[in-house]
Amino acid sequence: MNTPLRERALLVASAALGPSPWPASSPWPAIPALVFVAGAALRRSAIRTLGRFYSHHVMRQYGHRVVTGGVYRAVRHPAYAGMLLANLAFTCFFLTPLGAAAFALLVAAVAWRIRVEERALWDVPGYPPYAAGRARVLPKAW
C-alpha cells in the first residue's frame, strides 16, 4: 500500500471508533459533507485533466509534457489539494483526536510525495517555469 493510501485508510478507520459528534437535528454536518464533495470533485477534475499522464506511481511517461490547463492553472498539484480537502472535511465531520492525528500524518505523507514527484518532473521541458508561477496545493500559501 503506498504511503498516502495508508494514511487515508487510518483516517477512515479512526472515524469508526466513536459516535458522531453531531446532534441528530444539527445542520452542521452538511458543511463538511459539501466540502468533502468539493474536494472529491477537484481531485476528479485534476485526474481527468491529466488524462494519460495520471498515475498512482511517480513516473515520467513517454512524451510527458507539463499540463497547465484546467485546475492546473491555479496550483501544481490539484489532485492532492482535492484529496486533502476531502479528507479534512471527513476529519471535521467526525471530530476525533485520532482522526486529527491521522489527517496530520496524511498531510505529511502528501508533502513528502509532492517533493518526490517534483524531483521526477523537474526535467520535463517547461516544468521549472510552470512551478515557479504556481503554489503546490494552496494558492499563495504552499
PDB file of C-alpha atoms in Angstrom:
ATOM      1  CA  MET A   1       0.000   0.000   0.000  1.00  0.00           C
ATOM      2  CA  ASN A   2       1.515   3.378  -0.916  1.00  0.00           C
ATOM      3  CA  THR A   3       2.134   5.901   1.841  1.00  0.00           C
ATOM      4  CA  PRO A   4      -0.750   8.386   1.301  1.00  0.00           C
ATOM      5  CA  LEU A   5      -3.178   5.495   0.891  1.00  0.00           C
ATOM      6  CA  ARG A   6      -2.092   4.039   4.239  1.00  0.00           C
ATOM      7  CA  GLU A   7      -2.714   7.369   5.974  1.00  0.00           C
ATOM      8  CA  ARG A   8      -6.103   7.750   4.293  1.00  0.00           C
ATOM      9  CA  ALA A   9      -7.050   4.247   5.459  1.00  0.00           C
ATOM     10  CA  LEU A  10      -6.029   5.193   9.009  1.00  0.00           C
ATOM     11  CA  LEU A  11      -8.144   8.341   8.778  1.00  0.00           C
ATOM     12  CA  VAL A  12     -11.214   6.394   7.654  1.00  0.00           C
ATOM     13  CA  ALA A  13     -10.664   3.725  10.316  1.00  0.00           C
ATOM     14  CA  SER A  14     -10.367   6.375  13.032  1.00  0.00           C
ATOM     15  CA  ALA A  15     -13.872   7.620  12.231  1.00  0.00           C
ATOM     16  CA  ALA A  16     -15.321   4.217  13.080  1.00  0.00           C
ATOM     17  CA  LEU A  17     -14.034   4.369  16.664  1.00  0.00           C
ATOM     18  CA  GLY A  18     -16.614   6.748  18.043  1.00  0.00           C
ATOM     19  CA  PRO A  19     -20.136   8.029  17.694  1.00  0.00           C
ATOM     20  CA  SER A  20     -20.985  11.041  15.590  1.00  0.00           C
ATOM     21  CA  PRO A  21     -20.186  14.260  17.484  1.00  0.00           C
ATOM     22  CA  TRP A  22     -23.172  15.985  15.889  1.00  0.00           C
ATOM     23  CA  PRO A  23     -26.658  16.080  17.408  1.00  0.00           C
ATOM     24  CA  ALA A  24     -29.169  14.319  15.163  1.00  0.00           C
ATOM     25  CA  SER A  25     -31.007  17.580  14.405  1.00  0.00           C
ATOM     26  CA  SER A  26     -27.873  19.679  13.706  1.00  0.00           C
ATOM     27  CA  PRO A  27     -27.465  21.175  10.230  1.00  0.00           C
ATOM     28  CA  TRP A  28     -23.676  21.493  10.695  1.00  0.00           C
ATOM     29  CA  PRO A  29     -22.718  18.084   9.253  1.00  0.00           C
ATOM     30  CA  ALA A  30     -23.871  19.375   5.870  1.00  0.00           C
ATOM     31  CA  ILE A  31     -20.901  21.794   5.732  1.00  0.00           C
ATOM     32  CA  PRO A  32     -18.110  19.199   5.891  1.00  0.00           C
ATOM     33  CA  ALA A  33     -20.199  16.935   3.657  1.00  0.00           C
ATOM     34  CA  LEU A  34     -20.316  19.661   0.980  1.00  0.00           C
ATOM     35  CA  VAL A  35     -16.603  20.381   1.399  1.00  0.00           C
ATOM     36  CA  PHE A  36     -15.926  16.652   1.006  1.00  0.00           C
ATOM     37  CA  VAL A  37     -17.849  16.604  -2.277  1.00  0.00           C
ATOM     38  CA  ALA A  38     -15.975  19.699  -3.484  1.00  0.00           C
ATOM     39  CA  GLY A  39     -12.609  18.112  -2.641  1.00  0.00           C
ATOM     40  CA  ALA A  40     -13.539  14.885  -4.404  1.00  0.00           C
ATOM     41  CA  ALA A  41     -14.723  16.856  -7.447  1.00  0.00           C
ATOM     42  CA  LEU A  42     -11.464  18.840  -7.533  1.00  0.00           C
ATOM     43  CA  ARG A  43      -9.440  15.611  -7.409  1.00  0.00           C
ATOM     44  CA  ARG A  44     -11.528  14.009 -10.145  1.00  0.00           C
ATOM     45  CA  SER A  45     -11.199  17.104 -12.344  1.00  0.00           C
ATOM     46  CA  ALA A  46      -7.422  17.122 -11.885  1.00  0.00           C
ATOM     47  CA  ILE A  47      -7.132  13.443 -12.786  1.00  0.00           C
ATOM     48  CA  ARG A  48      -9.300  13.909 -15.873  1.00  0.00           C
ATOM     49  CA  THR A  49      -7.281  16.942 -16.938  1.00  0.00           C
ATOM     50  CA  LEU A  50      -4.036  14.928 -16.711  1.00  0.00           C
ATOM     51  CA  GLY A  51      -5.541  12.190 -18.841  1.00  0.00           C
ATOM     52  CA  ARG A  52      -2.928   9.613 -19.823  1.00  0.00           C
ATOM     53  CA  PHE A  53      -0.283  11.323 -17.690  1.00  0.00           C
ATOM     54  CA  TYR A  54      -2.108  10.396 -14.468  1.00  0.00           C
ATOM     55  CA  SER A  55      -0.647   7.509 -12.479  1.00  0.00           C
ATOM     56  CA  HIS A  56      -0.701   6.340  -8.879  1.00  0.00           C
ATOM     57  CA  HIS A  57       3.053   5.859  -9.230  1.00  0.00           C
ATOM     58  CA  VAL A  58       5.618   8.634  -9.502  1.00  0.00           C
ATOM     59  CA  MET A  59       6.961   8.242 -13.017  1.00  0.00           C
ATOM     60  CA  ARG A  60       7.586  10.108 -16.234  1.00  0.00           C
ATOM     61  CA  GLN A  61       5.900   8.693 -19.287  1.00  0.00           C
ATOM     62  CA  TYR A  62       6.938   8.721 -22.910  1.00  0.00           C
ATOM     63  CA  GLY A  63       6.125  12.128 -24.368  1.00  0.00           C
ATOM     64  CA  HIS A  64       5.496  13.584 -20.909  1.00  0.00           C
ATOM     65  CA  ARG A  65       4.578  17.242 -21.029  1.00  0.00           C
ATOM     66  CA  VAL A  66       3.500  19.827 -18.489  1.00  0.00           C
ATOM     67  CA  VAL A  67      -0.267  20.119 -18.144  1.00  0.00           C
ATOM     68  CA  THR A  68      -1.180  23.745 -17.467  1.00  0.00           C
ATOM     69  CA  GLY A  69      -4.886  23.884 -18.305  1.00  0.00           C
ATOM     70  CA  GLY A  70      -7.985  23.375 -16.229  1.00  0.00           C
ATOM     71  CA  VAL A  71      -7.380  23.222 -12.488  1.00  0.00           C
ATOM     72  CA  TYR A  72      -3.622  23.109 -13.162  1.00  0.00           C
ATOM     73  CA  ARG A  73      -3.772  26.821 -13.942  1.00  0.00           C
ATOM     74  CA  ALA A  74      -4.263  27.540 -10.243  1.00  0.00           C
ATOM     75  CA  VAL A  75      -1.949  25.045  -8.473  1.00  0.00           C
ATOM     76  CA  ARG A  76       0.660  22.440  -9.433  1.00  0.00           C
ATOM     77  CA  HIS A  77      -0.968  19.539  -7.583  1.00  0.00           C
ATOM     78  CA  PRO A  78      -4.750  19.973  -7.602  1.00  0.00           C
ATOM     79  CA  ALA A  79      -5.361  16.212  -7.244  1.00  0.00           C
ATOM     80  CA  TYR A  80      -3.540  16.281  -3.906  1.00  0.00           C
ATOM     81  CA  ALA A  81      -5.308  19.524  -2.969  1.00  0.00           C
ATOM     82  CA  GLY A  82      -8.671  17.863  -3.617  1.00  0.00           C
ATOM     83  CA  MET A  83      -7.687  14.751  -1.677  1.00  0.00           C
ATOM     84  CA  LEU A  84      -6.535  16.819   1.293  1.00  0.00           C
ATOM     85  CA  LEU A  85      -9.666  18.980   1.188  1.00  0.00           C
ATOM     86  CA  ALA A  86     -11.927  15.914   1.131  1.00  0.00           C
ATOM     87  CA  ASN A  87     -10.001  14.275   3.967  1.00  0.00           C
ATOM     88  CA  LEU A  88     -10.041  17.492   6.010  1.00  0.00           C
ATOM     89  CA  ALA A  89     -13.817  17.582   5.616  1.00  0.00           C
ATOM     90  CA  PHE A  90     -14.004  13.931   6.617  1.00  0.00           C
ATOM     91  CA  THR A  91     -11.908  14.693   9.701  1.00  0.00           C
ATOM     92  CA  CYS A  92     -14.089  17.677  10.630  1.00  0.00           C
ATOM     93  CA  PHE A  93     -17.252  15.640  10.141  1.00  0.00           C
ATOM     94  CA  PHE A  94     -16.191  13.020  12.700  1.00  0.00           C
ATOM     95  CA  LEU A  95     -14.147  15.311  15.000  1.00  0.00           C
ATOM     96  CA  THR A  96     -11.988  12.748  16.783  1.00  0.00           C
ATOM     97  CA  PRO A  97      -8.468  13.301  18.137  1.00  0.00           C
ATOM     98  CA  LEU A  98      -7.328  10.141  16.377  1.00  0.00           C
ATOM     99  CA  GLY A  99      -8.833  11.438  13.133  1.00  0.00           C
ATOM    100  CA  ALA A 100      -6.974  14.730  13.527  1.00  0.00           C
ATOM    101  CA  ALA A 101      -3.717  12.857  14.147  1.00  0.00           C
ATOM    102  CA  ALA A 102      -4.340  10.647  11.117  1.00  0.00           C
ATOM    103  CA  PHE A 103      -5.036  13.745   8.999  1.00  0.00           C
ATOM    104  CA  ALA A 104      -1.745  15.279  10.155  1.00  0.00           C
ATOM    105  CA  LEU A 105       0.054  12.093   9.079  1.00  0.00           C
ATOM    106  CA  LEU A 106      -1.716  12.246   5.718  1.00  0.00           C
ATOM    107  CA  VAL A 107      -0.615  15.859   5.181  1.00  0.00           C
ATOM    108  CA  ALA A 108       2.993  14.906   5.986  1.00  0.00           C
ATOM    109  CA  ALA A 109       2.847  11.920   3.615  1.00  0.00           C
ATOM    110  CA  VAL A 110       1.396  14.012   0.793  1.00  0.00           C
ATOM    111  CA  ALA A 111       4.006  16.754   1.316  1.00  0.00           C
ATOM    112  CA  TRP A 112       6.754  14.110   1.075  1.00  0.00           C
ATOM    113  CA  ARG A 113       5.203  12.601  -2.060  1.00  0.00           C
ATOM    114  CA  ILE A 114       4.888  16.008  -3.722  1.00  0.00           C
ATOM    115  CA  ARG A 115       8.601  16.592  -3.202  1.00  0.00           C
ATOM    116  CA  VAL A 116       9.398  13.187  -4.726  1.00  0.00           C
ATOM    117  CA  GLU A 117       7.096  13.897  -7.661  1.00  0.00           C
ATOM    118  CA  GLU A 118       8.580  17.304  -8.286  1.00  0.00           C
ATOM    119  CA  ARG A 119      12.102  15.869  -8.417  1.00  0.00           C
ATOM    120  CA  ALA A 120      10.861  13.500 -11.142  1.00  0.00           C
ATOM    121  CA  LEU A 121       9.115  16.318 -13.037  1.00  0.00           C
ATOM    122  CA  TRP A 122      11.904  18.892 -12.813  1.00  0.00           C
ATOM    123  CA  ASP A 123      13.498  17.739 -16.084  1.00  0.00           C
ATOM    124  CA  VAL A 124      10.221  17.799 -18.043  1.00  0.00           C
ATOM    125  CA  PRO A 125      10.531  20.693 -20.504  1.00  0.00           C
ATOM    126  CA  GLY A 126       8.644  23.710 -19.159  1.00  0.00           C
ATOM    127  CA  TYR A 127       8.146  22.396 -15.611  1.00  0.00           C
ATOM    128  CA  PRO A 128      10.554  24.753 -13.763  1.00  0.00           C
ATOM    129  CA  PRO A 129       8.900  27.960 -15.089  1.00  0.00           C
ATOM    130  CA  TYR A 130       5.443  26.424 -14.563  1.00  0.00           C
ATOM    131  CA  ALA A 131       6.383  25.532 -10.981  1.00  0.00           C
ATOM    132  CA  ALA A 132       7.807  28.996 -10.336  1.00  0.00           C
ATOM    133  CA  GLY A 133       4.464  30.584 -11.163  1.00  0.00           C
ATOM    134  CA  ARG A 134       2.173  28.405  -9.015  1.00  0.00           C
ATOM    135  CA  ALA A 135       1.814  27.200  -5.453  1.00  0.00           C
ATOM    136  CA  ARG A 136       1.859  23.454  -4.880  1.00  0.00           C
ATOM    137  CA  VAL A 137      -1.612  22.886  -3.370  1.00  0.00           C
ATOM    138  CA  LEU A 138      -2.881  26.103  -1.826  1.00  0.00           C
ATOM    139  CA  PRO A 139      -2.677  29.355  -3.819  1.00  0.00           C
ATOM    140  CA  LYS A 140      -0.469  31.994  -2.213  1.00  0.00           C
ATOM    141  CA  ALA A 141       0.464  29.632   0.636  1.00  0.00           C
ATOM    142  CA  TRP A 142       2.194  26.377  -0.395  1.00  0.00           C
TER     143      TRP A 142
END
